[in-house]
Coordinates of C-alpha atoms in Angstrom, one line a residue:
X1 CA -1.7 26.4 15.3
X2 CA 0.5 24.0 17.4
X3 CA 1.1 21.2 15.0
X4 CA 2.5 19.0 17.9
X5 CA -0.5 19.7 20.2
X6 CA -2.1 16.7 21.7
X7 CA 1.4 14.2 21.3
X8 CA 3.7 16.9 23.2
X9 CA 0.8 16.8 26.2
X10 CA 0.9 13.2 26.1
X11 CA 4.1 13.2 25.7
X12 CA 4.5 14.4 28.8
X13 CA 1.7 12.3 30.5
X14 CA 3.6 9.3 29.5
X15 CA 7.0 11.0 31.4
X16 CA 4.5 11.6 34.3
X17 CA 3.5 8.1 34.4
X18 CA 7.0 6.7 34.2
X19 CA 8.3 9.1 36.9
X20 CA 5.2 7.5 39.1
X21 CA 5.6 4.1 38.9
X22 CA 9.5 4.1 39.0
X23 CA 8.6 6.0 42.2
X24 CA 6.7 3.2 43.1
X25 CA 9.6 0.6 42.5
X26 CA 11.2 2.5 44.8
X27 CA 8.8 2.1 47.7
X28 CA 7.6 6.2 46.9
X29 CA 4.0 7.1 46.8
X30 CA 2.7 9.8 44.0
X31 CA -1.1 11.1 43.4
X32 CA -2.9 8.7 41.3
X33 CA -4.4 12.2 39.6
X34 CA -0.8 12.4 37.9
X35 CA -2.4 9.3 35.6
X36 CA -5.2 10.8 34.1
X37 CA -4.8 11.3 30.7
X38 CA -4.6 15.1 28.7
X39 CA -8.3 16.1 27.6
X40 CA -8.7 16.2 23.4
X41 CA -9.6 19.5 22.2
X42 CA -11.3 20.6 18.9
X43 CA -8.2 22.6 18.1
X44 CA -6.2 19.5 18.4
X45 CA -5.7 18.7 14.4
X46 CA -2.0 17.2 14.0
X47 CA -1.9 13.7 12.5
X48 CA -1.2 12.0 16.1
X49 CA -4.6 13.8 17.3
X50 CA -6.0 12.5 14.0
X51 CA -4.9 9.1 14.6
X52 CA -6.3 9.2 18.0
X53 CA -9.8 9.8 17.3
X54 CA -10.4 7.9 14.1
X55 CA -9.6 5.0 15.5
X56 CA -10.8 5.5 19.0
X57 CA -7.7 4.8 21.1
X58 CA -8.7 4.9 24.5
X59 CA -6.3 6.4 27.3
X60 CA -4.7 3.3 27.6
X61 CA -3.8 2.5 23.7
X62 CA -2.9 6.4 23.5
X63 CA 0.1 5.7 26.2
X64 CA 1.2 2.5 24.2
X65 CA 1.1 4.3 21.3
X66 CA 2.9 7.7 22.8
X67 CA 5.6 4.7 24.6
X68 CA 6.5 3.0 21.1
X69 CA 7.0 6.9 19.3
X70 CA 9.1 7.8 22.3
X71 CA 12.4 6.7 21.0
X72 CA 12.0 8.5 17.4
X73 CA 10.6 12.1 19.2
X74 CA 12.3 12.1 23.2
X75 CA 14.4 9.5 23.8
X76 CA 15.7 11.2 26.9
X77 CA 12.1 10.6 28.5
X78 CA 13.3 6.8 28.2
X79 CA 16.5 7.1 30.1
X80 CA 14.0 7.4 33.8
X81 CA 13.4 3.7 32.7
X82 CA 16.7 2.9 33.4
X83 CA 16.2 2.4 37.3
X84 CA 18.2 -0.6 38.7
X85 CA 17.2 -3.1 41.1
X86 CA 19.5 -2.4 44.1
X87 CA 19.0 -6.4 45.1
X88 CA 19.8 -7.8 41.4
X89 CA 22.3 -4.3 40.3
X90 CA 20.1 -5.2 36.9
X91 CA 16.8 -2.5 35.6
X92 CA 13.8 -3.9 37.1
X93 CA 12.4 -6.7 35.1
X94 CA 8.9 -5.0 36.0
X95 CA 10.5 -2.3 33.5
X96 CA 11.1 -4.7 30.0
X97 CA 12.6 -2.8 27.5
X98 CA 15.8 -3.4 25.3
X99 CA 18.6 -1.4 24.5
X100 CA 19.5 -0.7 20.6
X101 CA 22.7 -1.8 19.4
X102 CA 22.2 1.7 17.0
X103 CA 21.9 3.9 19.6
X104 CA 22.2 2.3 22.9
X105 CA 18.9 3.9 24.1
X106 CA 16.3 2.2 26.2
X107 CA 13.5 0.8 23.9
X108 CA 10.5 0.3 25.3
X109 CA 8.8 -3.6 25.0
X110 CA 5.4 -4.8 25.3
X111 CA 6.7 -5.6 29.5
X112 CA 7.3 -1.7 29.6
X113 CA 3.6 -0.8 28.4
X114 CA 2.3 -3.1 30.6
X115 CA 3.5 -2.3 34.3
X116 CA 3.1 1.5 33.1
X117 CA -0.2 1.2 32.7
X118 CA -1.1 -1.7 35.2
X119 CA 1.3 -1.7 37.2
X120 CA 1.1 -4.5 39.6
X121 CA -2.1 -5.4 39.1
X122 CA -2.7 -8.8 37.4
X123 CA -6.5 -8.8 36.0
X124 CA -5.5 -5.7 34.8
X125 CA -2.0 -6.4 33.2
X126 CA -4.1 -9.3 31.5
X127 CA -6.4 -6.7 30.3
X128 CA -3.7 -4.5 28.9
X129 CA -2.0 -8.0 26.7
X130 CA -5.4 -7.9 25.1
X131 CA -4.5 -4.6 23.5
X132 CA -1.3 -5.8 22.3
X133 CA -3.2 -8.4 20.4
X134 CA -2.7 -8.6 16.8
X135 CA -6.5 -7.8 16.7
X136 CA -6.4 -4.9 18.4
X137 CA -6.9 -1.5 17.4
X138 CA -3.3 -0.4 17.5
X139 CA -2.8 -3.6 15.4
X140 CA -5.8 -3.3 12.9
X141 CA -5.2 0.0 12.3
X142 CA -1.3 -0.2 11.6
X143 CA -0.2 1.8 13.8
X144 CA 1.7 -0.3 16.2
X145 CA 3.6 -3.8 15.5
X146 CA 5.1 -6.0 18.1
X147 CA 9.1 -6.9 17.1
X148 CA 9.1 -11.0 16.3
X149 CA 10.8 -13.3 19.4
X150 CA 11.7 -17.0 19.0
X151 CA 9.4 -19.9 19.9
X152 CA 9.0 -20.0 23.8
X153 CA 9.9 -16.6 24.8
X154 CA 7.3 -14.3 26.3
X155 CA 5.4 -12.6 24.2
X156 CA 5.4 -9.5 26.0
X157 CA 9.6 -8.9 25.8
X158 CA 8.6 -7.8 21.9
X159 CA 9.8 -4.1 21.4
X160 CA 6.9 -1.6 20.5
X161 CA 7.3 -0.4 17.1
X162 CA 5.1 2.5 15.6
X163 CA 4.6 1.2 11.9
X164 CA 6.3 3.4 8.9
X165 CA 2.9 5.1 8.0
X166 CA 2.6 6.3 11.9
X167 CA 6.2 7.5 12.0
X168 CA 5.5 9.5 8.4
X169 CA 2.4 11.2 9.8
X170 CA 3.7 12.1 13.4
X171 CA 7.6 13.0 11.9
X172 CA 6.2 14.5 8.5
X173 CA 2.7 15.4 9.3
X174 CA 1.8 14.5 6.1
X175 CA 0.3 11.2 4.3
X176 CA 2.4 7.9 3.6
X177 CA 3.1 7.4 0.5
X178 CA 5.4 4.2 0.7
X179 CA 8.7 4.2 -2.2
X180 CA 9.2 0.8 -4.1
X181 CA 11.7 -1.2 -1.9
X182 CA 12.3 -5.0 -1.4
X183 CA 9.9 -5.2 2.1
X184 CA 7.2 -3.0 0.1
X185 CA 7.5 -4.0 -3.3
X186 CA 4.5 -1.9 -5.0
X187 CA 5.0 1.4 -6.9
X188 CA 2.6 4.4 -7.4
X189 CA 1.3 4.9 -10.4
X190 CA 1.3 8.6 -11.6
X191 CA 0.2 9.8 -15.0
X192 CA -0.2 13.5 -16.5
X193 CA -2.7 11.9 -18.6
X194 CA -6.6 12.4 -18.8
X195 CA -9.5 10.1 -19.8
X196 CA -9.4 11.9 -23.5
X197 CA -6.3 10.7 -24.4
X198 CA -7.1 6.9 -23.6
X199 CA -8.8 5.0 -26.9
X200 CA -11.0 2.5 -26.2
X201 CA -13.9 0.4 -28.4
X202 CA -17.0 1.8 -27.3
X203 CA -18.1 -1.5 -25.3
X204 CA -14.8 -1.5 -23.2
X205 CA -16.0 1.5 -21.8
X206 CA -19.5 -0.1 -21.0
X207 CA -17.8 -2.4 -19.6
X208 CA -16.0 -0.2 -17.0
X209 CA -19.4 1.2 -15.9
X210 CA -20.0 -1.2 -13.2
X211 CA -16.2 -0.7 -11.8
X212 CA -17.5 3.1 -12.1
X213 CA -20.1 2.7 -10.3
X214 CA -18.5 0.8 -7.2
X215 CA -16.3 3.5 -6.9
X216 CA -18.7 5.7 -6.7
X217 CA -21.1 4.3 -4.3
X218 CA -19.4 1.7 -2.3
X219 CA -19.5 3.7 1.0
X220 CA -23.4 3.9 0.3
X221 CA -23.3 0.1 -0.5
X222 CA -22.0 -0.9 2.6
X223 CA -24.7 1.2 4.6
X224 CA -27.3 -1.5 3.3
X225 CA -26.9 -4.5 5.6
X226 CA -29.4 -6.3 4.1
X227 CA -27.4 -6.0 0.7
X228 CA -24.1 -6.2 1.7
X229 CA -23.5 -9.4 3.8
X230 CA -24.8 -11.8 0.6
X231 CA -21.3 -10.8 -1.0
X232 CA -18.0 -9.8 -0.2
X233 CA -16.5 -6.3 1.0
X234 CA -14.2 -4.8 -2.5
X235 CA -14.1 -5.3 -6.2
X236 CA -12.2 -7.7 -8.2
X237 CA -11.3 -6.9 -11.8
X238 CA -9.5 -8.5 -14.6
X239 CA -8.4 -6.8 -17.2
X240 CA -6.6 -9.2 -19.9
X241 CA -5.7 -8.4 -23.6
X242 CA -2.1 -7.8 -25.4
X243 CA 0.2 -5.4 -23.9
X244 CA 0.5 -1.9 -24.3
X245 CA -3.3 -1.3 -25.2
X246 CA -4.2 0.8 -21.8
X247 CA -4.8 -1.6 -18.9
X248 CA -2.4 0.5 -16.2
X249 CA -3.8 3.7 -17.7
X250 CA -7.1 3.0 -17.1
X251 CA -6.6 2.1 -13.7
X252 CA -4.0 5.0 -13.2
X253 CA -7.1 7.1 -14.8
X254 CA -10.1 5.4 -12.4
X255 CA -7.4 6.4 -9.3
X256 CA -7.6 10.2 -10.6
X257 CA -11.3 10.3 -10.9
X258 CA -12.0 9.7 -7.8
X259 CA -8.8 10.6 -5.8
X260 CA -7.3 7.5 -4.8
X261 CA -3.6 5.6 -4.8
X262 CA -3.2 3.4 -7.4
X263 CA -0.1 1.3 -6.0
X264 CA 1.2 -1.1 -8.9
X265 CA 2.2 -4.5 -8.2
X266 CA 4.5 -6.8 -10.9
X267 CA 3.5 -10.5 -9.2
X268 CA 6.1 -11.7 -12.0
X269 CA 8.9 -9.9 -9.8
X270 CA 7.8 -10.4 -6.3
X271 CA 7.4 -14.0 -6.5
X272 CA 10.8 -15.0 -4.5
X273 CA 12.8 -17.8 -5.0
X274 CA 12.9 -17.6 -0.9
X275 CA 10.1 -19.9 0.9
X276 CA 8.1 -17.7 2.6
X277 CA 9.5 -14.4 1.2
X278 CA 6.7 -13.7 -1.3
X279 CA 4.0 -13.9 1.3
X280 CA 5.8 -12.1 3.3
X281 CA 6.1 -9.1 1.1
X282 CA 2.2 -9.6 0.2
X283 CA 1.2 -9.2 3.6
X284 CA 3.4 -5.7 4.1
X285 CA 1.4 -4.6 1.0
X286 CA -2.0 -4.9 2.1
X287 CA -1.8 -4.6 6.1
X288 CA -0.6 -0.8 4.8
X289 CA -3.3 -0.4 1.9
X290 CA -6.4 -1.9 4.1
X291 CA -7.2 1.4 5.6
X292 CA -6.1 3.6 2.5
X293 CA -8.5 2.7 -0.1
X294 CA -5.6 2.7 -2.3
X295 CA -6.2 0.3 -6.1
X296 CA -3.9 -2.3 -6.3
X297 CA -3.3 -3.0 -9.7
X298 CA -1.8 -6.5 -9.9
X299 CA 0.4 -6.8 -12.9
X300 CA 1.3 -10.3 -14.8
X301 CA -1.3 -12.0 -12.7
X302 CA -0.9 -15.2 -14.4
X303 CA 2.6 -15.6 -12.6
X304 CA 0.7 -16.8 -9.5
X305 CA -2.8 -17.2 -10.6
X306 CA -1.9 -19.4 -13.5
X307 CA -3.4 -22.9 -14.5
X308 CA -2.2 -25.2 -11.1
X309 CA -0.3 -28.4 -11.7
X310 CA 0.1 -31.5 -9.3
X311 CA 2.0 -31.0 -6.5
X312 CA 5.2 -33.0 -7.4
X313 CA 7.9 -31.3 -5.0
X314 CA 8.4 -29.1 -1.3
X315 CA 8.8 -26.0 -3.7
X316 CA 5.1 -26.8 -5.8
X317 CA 3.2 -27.0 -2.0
X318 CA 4.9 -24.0 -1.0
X319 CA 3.9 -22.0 -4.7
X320 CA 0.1 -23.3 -3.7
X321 CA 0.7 -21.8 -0.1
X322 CA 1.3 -18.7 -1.5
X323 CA -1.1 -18.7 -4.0
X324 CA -3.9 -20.0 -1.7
X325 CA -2.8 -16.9 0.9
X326 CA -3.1 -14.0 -2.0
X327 CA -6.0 -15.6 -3.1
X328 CA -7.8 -14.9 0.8
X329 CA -6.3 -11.3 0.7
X330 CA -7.6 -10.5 -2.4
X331 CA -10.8 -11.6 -1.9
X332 CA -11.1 -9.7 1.7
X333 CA -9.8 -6.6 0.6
X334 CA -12.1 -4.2 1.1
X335 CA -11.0 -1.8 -2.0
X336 CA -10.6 -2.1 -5.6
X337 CA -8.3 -5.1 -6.9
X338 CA -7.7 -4.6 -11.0
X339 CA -5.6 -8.1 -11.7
X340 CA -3.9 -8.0 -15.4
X341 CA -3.0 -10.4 -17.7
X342 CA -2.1 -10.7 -21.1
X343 CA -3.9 -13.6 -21.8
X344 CA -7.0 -14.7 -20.1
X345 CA -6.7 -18.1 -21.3
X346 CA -3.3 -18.4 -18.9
X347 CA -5.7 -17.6 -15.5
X348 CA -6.9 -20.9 -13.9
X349 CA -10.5 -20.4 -14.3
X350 CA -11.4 -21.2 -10.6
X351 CA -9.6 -18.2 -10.0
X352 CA -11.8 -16.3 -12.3
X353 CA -15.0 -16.9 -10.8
X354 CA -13.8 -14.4 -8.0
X355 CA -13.8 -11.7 -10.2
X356 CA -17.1 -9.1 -10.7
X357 CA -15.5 -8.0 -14.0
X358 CA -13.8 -9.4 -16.6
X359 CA -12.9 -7.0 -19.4
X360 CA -11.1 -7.3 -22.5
X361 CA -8.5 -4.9 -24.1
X362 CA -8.2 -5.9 -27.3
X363 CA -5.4 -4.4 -30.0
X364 CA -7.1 -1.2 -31.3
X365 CA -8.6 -1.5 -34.7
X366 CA -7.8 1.2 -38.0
X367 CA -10.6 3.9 -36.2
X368 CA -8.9 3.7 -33.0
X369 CA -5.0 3.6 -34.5
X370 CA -6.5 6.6 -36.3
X371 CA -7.5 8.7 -33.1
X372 CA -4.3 7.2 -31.4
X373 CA -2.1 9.1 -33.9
X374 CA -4.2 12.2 -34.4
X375 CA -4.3 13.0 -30.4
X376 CA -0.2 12.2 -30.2
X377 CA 0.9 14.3 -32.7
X378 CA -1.6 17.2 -32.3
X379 CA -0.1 19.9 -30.8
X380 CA 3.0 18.6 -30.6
X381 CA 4.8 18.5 -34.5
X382 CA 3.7 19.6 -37.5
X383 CA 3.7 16.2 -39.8
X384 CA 5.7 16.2 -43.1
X385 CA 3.0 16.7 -45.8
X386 CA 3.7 13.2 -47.4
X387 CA 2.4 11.9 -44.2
X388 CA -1.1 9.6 -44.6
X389 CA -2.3 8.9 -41.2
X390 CA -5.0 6.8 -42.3
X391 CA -3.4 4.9 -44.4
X392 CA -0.7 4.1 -41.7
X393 CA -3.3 3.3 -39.3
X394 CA -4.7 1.0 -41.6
X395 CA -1.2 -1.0 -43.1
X396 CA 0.3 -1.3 -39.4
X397 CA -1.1 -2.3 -36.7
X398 CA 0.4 -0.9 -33.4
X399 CA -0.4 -0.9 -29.8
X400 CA -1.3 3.0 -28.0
X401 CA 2.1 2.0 -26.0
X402 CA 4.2 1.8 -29.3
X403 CA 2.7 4.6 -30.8
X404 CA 3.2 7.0 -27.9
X405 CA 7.1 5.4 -28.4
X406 CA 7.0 6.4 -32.2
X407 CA 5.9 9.7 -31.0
X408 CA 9.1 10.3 -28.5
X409 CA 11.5 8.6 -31.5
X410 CA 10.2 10.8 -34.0
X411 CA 10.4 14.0 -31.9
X412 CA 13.9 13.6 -30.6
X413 CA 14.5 13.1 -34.3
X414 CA 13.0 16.5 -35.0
X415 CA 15.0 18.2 -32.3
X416 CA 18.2 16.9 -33.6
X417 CA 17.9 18.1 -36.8
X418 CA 16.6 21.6 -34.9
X419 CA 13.1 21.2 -36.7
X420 CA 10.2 21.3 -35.8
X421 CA 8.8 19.1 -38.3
X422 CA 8.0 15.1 -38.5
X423 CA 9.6 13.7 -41.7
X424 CA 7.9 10.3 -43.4
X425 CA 11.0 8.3 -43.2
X426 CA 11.6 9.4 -39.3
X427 CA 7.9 8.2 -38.9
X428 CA 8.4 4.6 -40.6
X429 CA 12.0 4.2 -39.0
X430 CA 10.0 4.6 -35.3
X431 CA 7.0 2.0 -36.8
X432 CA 9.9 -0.6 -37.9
X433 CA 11.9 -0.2 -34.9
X434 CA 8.2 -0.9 -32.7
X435 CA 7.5 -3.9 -34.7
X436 CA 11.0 -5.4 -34.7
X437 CA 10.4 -5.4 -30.7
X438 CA 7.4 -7.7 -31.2
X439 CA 8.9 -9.9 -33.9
X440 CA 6.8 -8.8 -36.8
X441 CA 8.0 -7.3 -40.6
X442 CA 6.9 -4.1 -41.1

């Protein structure tokens, strides 16, 4: 199967086009026939052909699209653009474009899109800045973003840039999966665990049935119109409670269930001390997850959605900005949204009206210490016969975090000694050194 199908034939539309109306600049006459777009065909299954048909591009967005890729597939295509005015000895302003200071290539602008498709007609150039609109298609479906220009310049003189998820599927063919950097600060959450090793009280889990169930049926949910406009698009969770006691697993484990992207996101780092910088970042985060159904799991939630103070000061107005504008995204996010906290009583409570659930993870009691250190070390070591799990679970009480810790401290313990056996005094050393991290005396 031809894996460049549909984008090489409209690739080569586009050159088509470009040859006829630089023709045109030049007083030379083509068939209009050479504009008709390639037909789609069921065989045509490559991630551009995808892109095409779920979001219903028609002819027009398909060449704007095809135009902004151009640069990053067949540059050369570009250089026909290059056709000087023989009156000015400049390219024809009709033509837009910029040259990269990278590459020194032609790239096209939102002026280049236009007189390709419109040419010199106006009610239809008009038509064509509708599509470059920030509601538009191309737009909504990130696909397409138009390169910033100051105050006063023409909108239109904007380069075309294909987004980094449409450049990963067309270069790639393969799904985005966005890396932690400073423009997309949000990391995917993996884990090799499964739902039997989380430990939970019994009415935690009751308590995630509703999230369950959302998950489940929320495609249905949104057939019902009737239903579905007395309340919001999404789900909005808090989980709060001390750390370490399985708030990222269990949304790392809900993402697994049901085969979805759980992108993690530490508010308590990507607040910047740069006006305008942490809304900013925000906004790359969600225009990429909106049409993903990935879970954003917000971490240390009370860094922005903590109790408000007074605006005294420039800097307090622009916090509430910020807080005001993830506040709106949150709430018209169309996914799953698990917020986390480690105390509830640090969330302003008019914030916590917006949630559907709010569930507490509490410090596991003696029972579920108990299953905590039967499941880590089963399989794993043999325990020095001295070893009372119960009674530890019962004398310390440790998070499922520090307890998986004790479990790496007392293997690489076992493994220098070359043994493959868990001593007692290896065991308590790895409780003491856990408890010494949250200031308590073992």
């Amino acid at each position: 199967m031809d894996s460049t199908g549909l984008l090489r034939r409209d690739i080569d539309w586009v050159r088509q086009v470009i040859g006829f109306r630089t023709d045109q600049l030049e007083n030379k006459q083509l068939s209009q026939k050479e504009l008709d777009p390639p037909e789609i065909s069921s065989s045509d299954r490559d991630n551009y052909a995808t892109m095409v048909t779920e979001h219903s591009l028609n002819p027009s967005e398909r060449l704007i699209l095809t135009l902004s890729v151009l640069p990053y597939v067949a540059s050369e295509y570009l250089d026909n653009l290059c056709v000087k005015n023989p009156v000015t000895g400049s390219i024809f302003t009709e033509l837009g474009g910029r040259f990269s200071d990278a590459s020194s290539g032609f790239i096209p602008t939102g002026d280049t899109a236009v007189y390709l498709i419109a040419g010199s007609d106006l009610a239809v150039r008009l038509q064509v800045q509708m599509l470059l609109d920030k509601d538009g298609r191309l737009f909504a479906g990130n696909l397409l973003k138009l390169d910033q220009v100051s105050i006063g310049t023409p909108p239109m003189t904007a380069r075309l840039i294909p987004t980094e998820e449409c450049l990963h599927k067309i270069l790639f063919q393969k799904n985005y999966r966005p890396d932690y950097a400073p423009h997309f600060p949000a990391k995917l959450l993996q884990t090799r665990l499964t739902w039997d090793d989380l430990v939970l009280p019994y009415d935690i889990y009751e308590s995630l049935d509703e999230l369950d169930a959302w998950l489940d049926h929320h495609d249905k949910l949104e057939q019902m119109p009737e239903v579905n406009k007395k309340f919001k698009r999404g789900y909005r969770a808090l989980f709060y409670g001390p750390p370490g006691t399985g708030k990222t697993l269990t949304a790392s484990l809900m993402g697994n269930k049901y085969a979805l992207d759980v992108y993690h996101i530490d508010l308590s780092m990507l607040v910047s001390k740069y006006i305008g910088e942490t809304e900013k970042n925000l906004k790359h985060i969600f225009d990429i997850a909106e049409n993903k159904q990935w879970i954003l799991f917000f971490d240390e939630a009370d860094a922005i959605f903590g109790k408000r103070t007074q605006t005294q000061s420039s800097n307090d107005r622009y916090a509430n900005q910020e807080v005001s504008y993830l506040l709106q995204r949150v709430e018209d996010y169309p996914g799953l949204i698990v917020l986390a906290s480690n105390l509830k009583s640090n969330m302003d409570k008019a914030f916590l009206r917006r949630f559907q659930s709010i569930i507490y993870f509490p410090m596991p009691g003696p029972e579920e210490r108990y299953e905590l250190w039967q499941k880590a070390f089963a399989d794993v070591l043999q325990l020095e016969s001295t070893i009372n799990l119960r009674k530890i679970s019962k004398d310390y009480e440790l998070s499922g975090a520090a307890i998986g810790n004790i479990l790496r401290y007392c293997t690489l313990m076992a493994l220098k000694r070359s043994s493959p056996e868990v001593k007692e005094q290896d065991l308590l050393n790895g409780i003491r050194r856990e408890m010494s991290k949250e200031g308590k005396v073992s």
